Coordinates of C-alpha atoms in Angstrom, one line a residue:
M1 CA -0.2 0.2 0.1
M2 CA 0.6 4.2 -1.1
H3 CA 0.9 6.0 2.9
E4 CA 1.1 9.2 2.8
K5 CA 4.7 11.0 4.8
W6 CA 5.4 14.3 5.5
V7 CA 8.9 15.3 5.4
E8 CA 10.3 18.7 5.9
A9 CA 12.7 20.0 3.2
A10 CA 14.1 22.9 3.9
G11 CA 11.6 24.7 5.4
T12 CA 8.7 23.3 3.2
R13 CA 6.8 21.0 3.7
T14 CA 6.9 18.2 0.7
R15 CA 4.1 14.7 0.8
Y16 CA 5.7 11.5 -0.3
F17 CA 5.5 8.0 -0.6
D18 CA 8.1 5.9 0.7
I19 CA 7.6 1.9 0.4
G20 CA 10.1 -1.4 -0.2
S21 CA 13.3 -1.6 0.9
G22 CA 17.3 -1.4 1.2
D23 CA 20.3 0.2 0.1
T24 CA 19.4 0.8 -3.5
V25 CA 16.9 3.6 -3.8
I26 CA 14.1 4.8 -6.7
V27 CA 13.4 9.1 -6.5
F28 CA 11.1 9.2 -8.5
L29 CA 9.7 13.2 -9.6
H30 CA 7.1 14.0 -12.0
G31 CA 6.8 16.6 -14.1
G32 CA 4.2 19.5 -14.7
L33 CA 5.5 22.9 -14.7
F34 CA 2.8 24.3 -11.8
S35 CA 0.1 22.5 -13.1
D36 CA 0.0 25.2 -16.6
E37 CA -1.1 22.4 -19.1
G38 CA -3.6 21.3 -16.8
V39 CA -3.1 18.0 -15.1
C40 CA -2.3 18.8 -11.4
H41 CA 0.4 16.4 -11.6
N42 CA 1.8 14.8 -8.3
A43 CA 3.4 11.8 -6.9
L44 CA 0.8 10.2 -8.0
V45 CA 1.3 10.1 -11.2
F46 CA 3.8 6.6 -11.0
E47 CA 1.5 4.2 -8.5
Q48 CA 1.5 1.8 -11.7
S49 CA 5.1 1.8 -10.7
L50 CA 6.2 2.0 -7.6
P51 CA 4.9 -1.3 -5.7
G52 CA 6.7 -3.2 -8.6
F53 CA 10.2 -2.4 -7.7
A54 CA 9.7 -2.5 -4.8
A55 CA 8.5 -6.0 -5.0
A56 CA 11.8 -6.7 -6.9
G57 CA 13.4 -5.8 -3.6
L58 CA 14.3 -2.2 -4.3
R59 CA 12.9 1.3 -2.0
V60 CA 10.9 3.5 -3.8
V61 CA 10.2 7.1 -3.0
A62 CA 8.8 9.6 -4.8
F63 CA 7.3 13.4 -3.7
D64 CA 5.3 15.9 -4.7
A65 CA 7.9 18.8 -6.2
L66 CA 7.6 22.6 -5.2
G67 CA 4.5 24.4 -5.3
H68 CA 2.9 20.4 -7.5
G69 CA 0.4 18.4 -5.3
R70 CA 0.0 18.5 -1.5
S71 CA 3.6 20.3 -1.3
A72 CA 4.0 23.4 0.5
A73 CA 4.1 26.6 -2.6
P74 CA 7.3 27.7 -2.7
T75 CA 7.5 30.8 -0.1
S76 CA 9.9 32.6 -3.4
D77 CA 7.8 33.8 -6.5
A78 CA 11.9 33.5 -8.4
D79 CA 12.1 29.6 -6.7
C80 CA 9.3 28.5 -9.4
S81 CA 12.0 28.0 -11.1
V82 CA 14.0 25.3 -13.2
P83 CA 17.3 25.9 -9.9
G84 CA 13.8 26.6 -7.9
L85 CA 12.9 23.1 -8.5
V86 CA 15.8 21.2 -8.1
A87 CA 16.8 23.2 -4.3
H88 CA 13.7 21.1 -3.6
A89 CA 14.6 17.8 -4.1
E90 CA 17.6 18.3 -3.6
A91 CA 16.7 19.3 0.2
V92 CA 14.2 16.4 0.0
I93 CA 16.7 13.8 -0.6
G94 CA 18.6 15.4 1.8
A95 CA 16.3 15.2 4.7
L96 CA 15.1 11.3 3.7
R97 CA 18.6 10.7 4.9
L98 CA 19.0 8.5 1.7
G99 CA 22.1 9.5 0.0
S100 CA 23.3 8.8 -2.9
V101 CA 20.2 7.4 -5.1
H102 CA 18.6 6.7 -9.0
L103 CA 16.6 10.0 -10.0
A104 CA 14.1 9.6 -12.2
G105 CA 11.8 12.1 -13.7
H106 CA 9.5 12.9 -15.4
D107 CA 9.8 15.8 -18.2
E108 CA 11.0 18.8 -16.0
G109 CA 11.7 15.9 -13.5
G110 CA 14.1 14.4 -15.6
L111 CA 15.2 17.9 -15.7
V112 CA 15.3 18.6 -12.7
G113 CA 18.0 15.5 -12.9
L114 CA 19.4 16.3 -14.7
R115 CA 20.2 20.2 -13.3
L116 CA 20.8 17.8 -10.3
A117 CA 23.3 15.5 -11.5
F118 CA 25.7 18.1 -12.2
K119 CA 25.0 21.0 -9.7
S120 CA 25.3 17.5 -7.1
P121 CA 26.8 14.3 -8.8
Q122 CA 28.0 12.9 -5.8
L123 CA 23.8 12.6 -5.3
L124 CA 22.8 11.0 -7.6
R125 CA 23.8 6.8 -8.4
S126 CA 22.0 7.5 -11.9
C127 CA 19.7 10.3 -13.8
V128 CA 16.9 8.5 -16.1
I129 CA 14.9 11.2 -18.1
I130 CA 11.2 10.1 -18.7
A131 CA 9.8 11.7 -22.2
G132 CA 11.9 14.1 -21.5
R133 CA 10.6 17.2 -23.7
A134 CA 12.2 19.9 -21.0
V135 CA 15.3 19.2 -22.0
V136 CA 15.4 17.7 -25.8
P137 CA 16.4 20.5 -28.4
A138 CA 13.5 20.7 -29.6
G139 CA 11.3 22.2 -28.1
D140 CA 7.5 21.7 -27.2
P141 CA 6.0 22.8 -30.6
L142 CA 4.2 19.6 -31.2
S143 CA 2.1 20.0 -27.0
N144 CA 0.9 23.7 -27.9
L145 CA -0.7 22.2 -30.4
T146 CA -1.3 19.0 -29.4
L147 CA -3.2 20.4 -26.1
A148 CA -4.4 23.7 -27.3
A149 CA -8.3 24.5 -26.8
P150 CA -9.2 22.3 -23.2
L151 CA -12.1 21.8 -21.6
Q152 CA -13.8 24.1 -19.5
P153 CA -14.3 24.3 -16.1
R154 CA -10.2 24.0 -16.9
Y155 CA -8.9 21.9 -13.8
G156 CA -12.3 20.2 -13.7
R157 CA -11.8 16.3 -14.3
A158 CA -12.9 16.0 -17.5
A159 CA -10.5 18.5 -18.7
Q160 CA -8.1 17.1 -16.4
A161 CA -8.8 14.0 -18.4
W162 CA -8.6 15.3 -21.1
V163 CA -5.3 16.4 -21.1
L164 CA -4.0 13.3 -20.3
E165 CA -6.2 11.4 -23.2
R166 CA -4.9 13.5 -25.3
Q167 CA -1.1 13.0 -24.1
S168 CA -1.8 9.1 -24.0
H169 CA -1.1 7.2 -26.4
S170 CA -3.1 3.9 -24.5
Q171 CA -5.3 5.5 -23.1
H172 CA -6.5 2.4 -20.4
H173 CA -4.4 3.9 -17.0
I174 CA -6.4 7.3 -17.0
H175 CA -9.2 6.4 -15.2
A176 CA -7.1 3.6 -13.7
G177 CA -6.2 3.7 -9.8
N178 CA -6.5 7.2 -8.1
F179 CA -5.0 9.5 -9.3
L180 CA -7.4 11.2 -11.6
E181 CA -9.2 11.5 -8.8
E182 CA -5.8 13.4 -7.3
A183 CA -5.6 15.2 -9.5
V184 CA -9.0 16.8 -9.3
A185 CA -9.1 16.5 -5.1
I186 CA -5.8 19.1 -5.5
A187 CA -7.3 21.3 -8.2
A188 CA -10.2 22.0 -5.6
D189 CA -8.3 22.6 -3.0
D190 CA -7.7 26.6 -2.1
A191 CA -3.1 26.2 -1.2
F192 CA -4.0 25.4 -5.6
R193 CA -6.1 27.5 -5.9
G194 CA -4.2 30.1 -4.2
L195 CA -0.7 29.8 -5.7
R196 CA -2.4 29.6 -9.0
A197 CA -3.9 33.3 -8.8
R198 CA -1.0 34.5 -7.7
I199 CA 1.3 32.6 -10.7
E200 CA -1.1 33.7 -13.2
A201 CA -1.6 38.1 -11.2
G202 CA 3.0 38.0 -10.6
D203 CA 3.1 36.3 -14.6
L204 CA 5.6 34.0 -12.7
L205 CA 5.8 31.4 -15.6
R206 CA 7.0 33.9 -17.7
R207 CA 9.1 35.8 -16.2
Y208 CA 11.0 33.2 -13.9
M209 CA 10.5 29.4 -14.6
R210 CA 10.0 29.6 -19.0
P211 CA 13.6 31.3 -18.4
S212 CA 15.2 29.0 -16.0
L213 CA 13.9 26.7 -18.7
G214 CA 16.3 28.2 -21.6
R215 CA 19.4 29.0 -19.9
A216 CA 19.0 25.9 -18.6
R217 CA 18.3 24.1 -21.6
L218 CA 21.7 26.3 -23.6
D219 CA 23.4 24.9 -20.0
N220 CA 23.1 22.0 -20.8
W221 CA 23.9 21.5 -23.9
K222 CA 27.1 23.2 -23.4
R223 CA 27.5 21.1 -20.7
F224 CA 26.9 17.8 -23.2
R225 CA 29.3 18.7 -25.7
E226 CA 32.1 19.2 -23.4
D227 CA 32.9 17.0 -20.4
G228 CA 29.2 15.7 -20.6
V229 CA 26.4 14.7 -17.9
P230 CA 28.5 13.1 -14.8
V231 CA 26.4 10.1 -14.0
P232 CA 25.3 7.3 -16.0
T233 CA 21.7 8.1 -18.8
L234 CA 19.4 6.5 -19.3
L235 CA 17.0 7.8 -21.3
V236 CA 12.2 6.4 -21.8
W237 CA 10.1 6.8 -24.1
G238 CA 6.8 6.0 -25.3
G239 CA 7.4 5.0 -28.5
N240 CA 4.1 6.5 -30.2
D241 CA 4.6 9.8 -27.8
P242 CA 2.3 12.8 -29.5
I243 CA 4.5 15.3 -27.4
C244 CA 8.1 14.6 -28.1
P245 CA 8.5 12.7 -30.8
V246 CA 11.3 9.8 -30.7
Q247 CA 13.2 12.1 -33.0
N248 CA 13.2 14.0 -30.4
A249 CA 14.3 11.2 -28.3
R250 CA 17.2 10.0 -30.5
S251 CA 18.8 13.6 -31.0
L252 CA 18.9 13.8 -27.3
F253 CA 20.6 11.1 -27.0
G254 CA 23.2 11.1 -29.2
L255 CA 24.6 14.2 -27.6
M256 CA 24.5 12.5 -24.3
A257 CA 26.1 9.9 -25.4
A258 CA 29.2 11.6 -26.5
K259 CA 30.9 11.8 -23.6
Q260 CA 28.5 9.5 -21.5
R261 CA 29.3 6.0 -22.4
I262 CA 27.0 4.8 -20.2
T263 CA 24.4 6.6 -21.8
Q264 CA 20.9 4.4 -23.1
L265 CA 17.7 4.5 -25.1
H266 CA 15.0 2.2 -24.9
L267 CA 11.5 2.9 -26.6
I268 CA 8.4 0.7 -25.5
G269 CA 5.2 0.2 -27.4
R270 CA 2.2 1.1 -26.9
A271 CA 2.4 4.2 -24.5
G272 CA 3.0 8.1 -25.3
Y273 CA 4.0 10.6 -22.3
L274 CA 3.5 8.5 -19.8
P275 CA 4.7 5.5 -20.5
F276 CA 5.5 4.3 -16.8
R277 CA 1.6 4.5 -17.2
E278 CA 0.4 3.3 -19.6
Q279 CA 2.9 0.6 -20.4
A280 CA 3.9 0.0 -16.4
P281 CA 5.9 -3.9 -16.7
A282 CA 8.2 -2.5 -19.7
F283 CA 8.8 0.0 -18.3
N284 CA 9.6 -1.0 -14.5
E285 CA 11.8 -3.6 -16.2
I286 CA 13.9 -1.5 -18.5
L287 CA 14.6 0.8 -15.8
G288 CA 14.9 -2.2 -12.4
G289 CA 17.7 -4.0 -15.0
F290 CA 19.1 -0.8 -16.1
V291 CA 19.7 0.0 -11.8
R292 CA 20.7 -3.7 -11.0
A293 CA 23.2 -3.6 -13.7
L294 CA 24.9 -0.1 -12.2
E295 CA 24.7 -1.6 -8.4
Q296 CA 26.2 -5.0 -9.4
T297 CA 29.7 -3.0 -11.3
R298 CA 28.9 -0.8 -8.0
S299 CA 29.4 -3.7 -6.0
A300 CA 32.3 -5.5 -8.2
K301 CA 33.9 -2.6 -7.6
A302 CA 33.6 -2.6 -3.9
A303 CA 34.5 -6.0 -3.3

């Protein structure tokens, strides 16, 4: 069972889920861009995959990012940004005393993981980027087109399901589990409404988030060319992703693999933007195999 827990991470009350046991820890971080695309993303988006990893003998932790889900909003407007999200992720890992972890991030969560790998490589045993639209060189014109003219009211059940339908290839997962229910409940919460009002009144995404995304992308490409990613890297993409097509994944792989020898790209058939929900067994097999291989190498070196 997944039961929510709470931790203070650098002053931010943060919700997280922690299941399984062992020295090998995979931390999962969702995307969502402060819910700007119409879905209240939170840690439960990984609910289809986490129990399988725990059953396989791994400890898995998933938390609500700063200003997402049930975690507290940023105290500073400037923290509605990539650096703000990175600092919070680092604080969560520290507050939970996880040591070095494998960090698996979806879209913007993958960007946060990559930036943390550059900033504090000692914290990460690997960086896993899932459907990393925020990381790829090409930007997101397809998502802008795919998600145009959303349903109203914007964060109602039908509207959030509409976004998930357009992001997915296999839609069976949308009403499965508790993710959509939780996303709808979050949208009705005063804390979420207050943060959205603050973001819109202060134009915070235009002033802070989007410029920080651009700066992070430019710095990523510079680092890819010069020194490479300092930790092993796995890219996982849905083969039918309507938001960030696989050709973008292949371009990203080429950039990253040039300097980091342990870089892999895996495509999952019959899956779109949410492969860990749409094809959870295949996703778990890929990520689990990658992590186990790295841990075996790590143990052999320590022996």
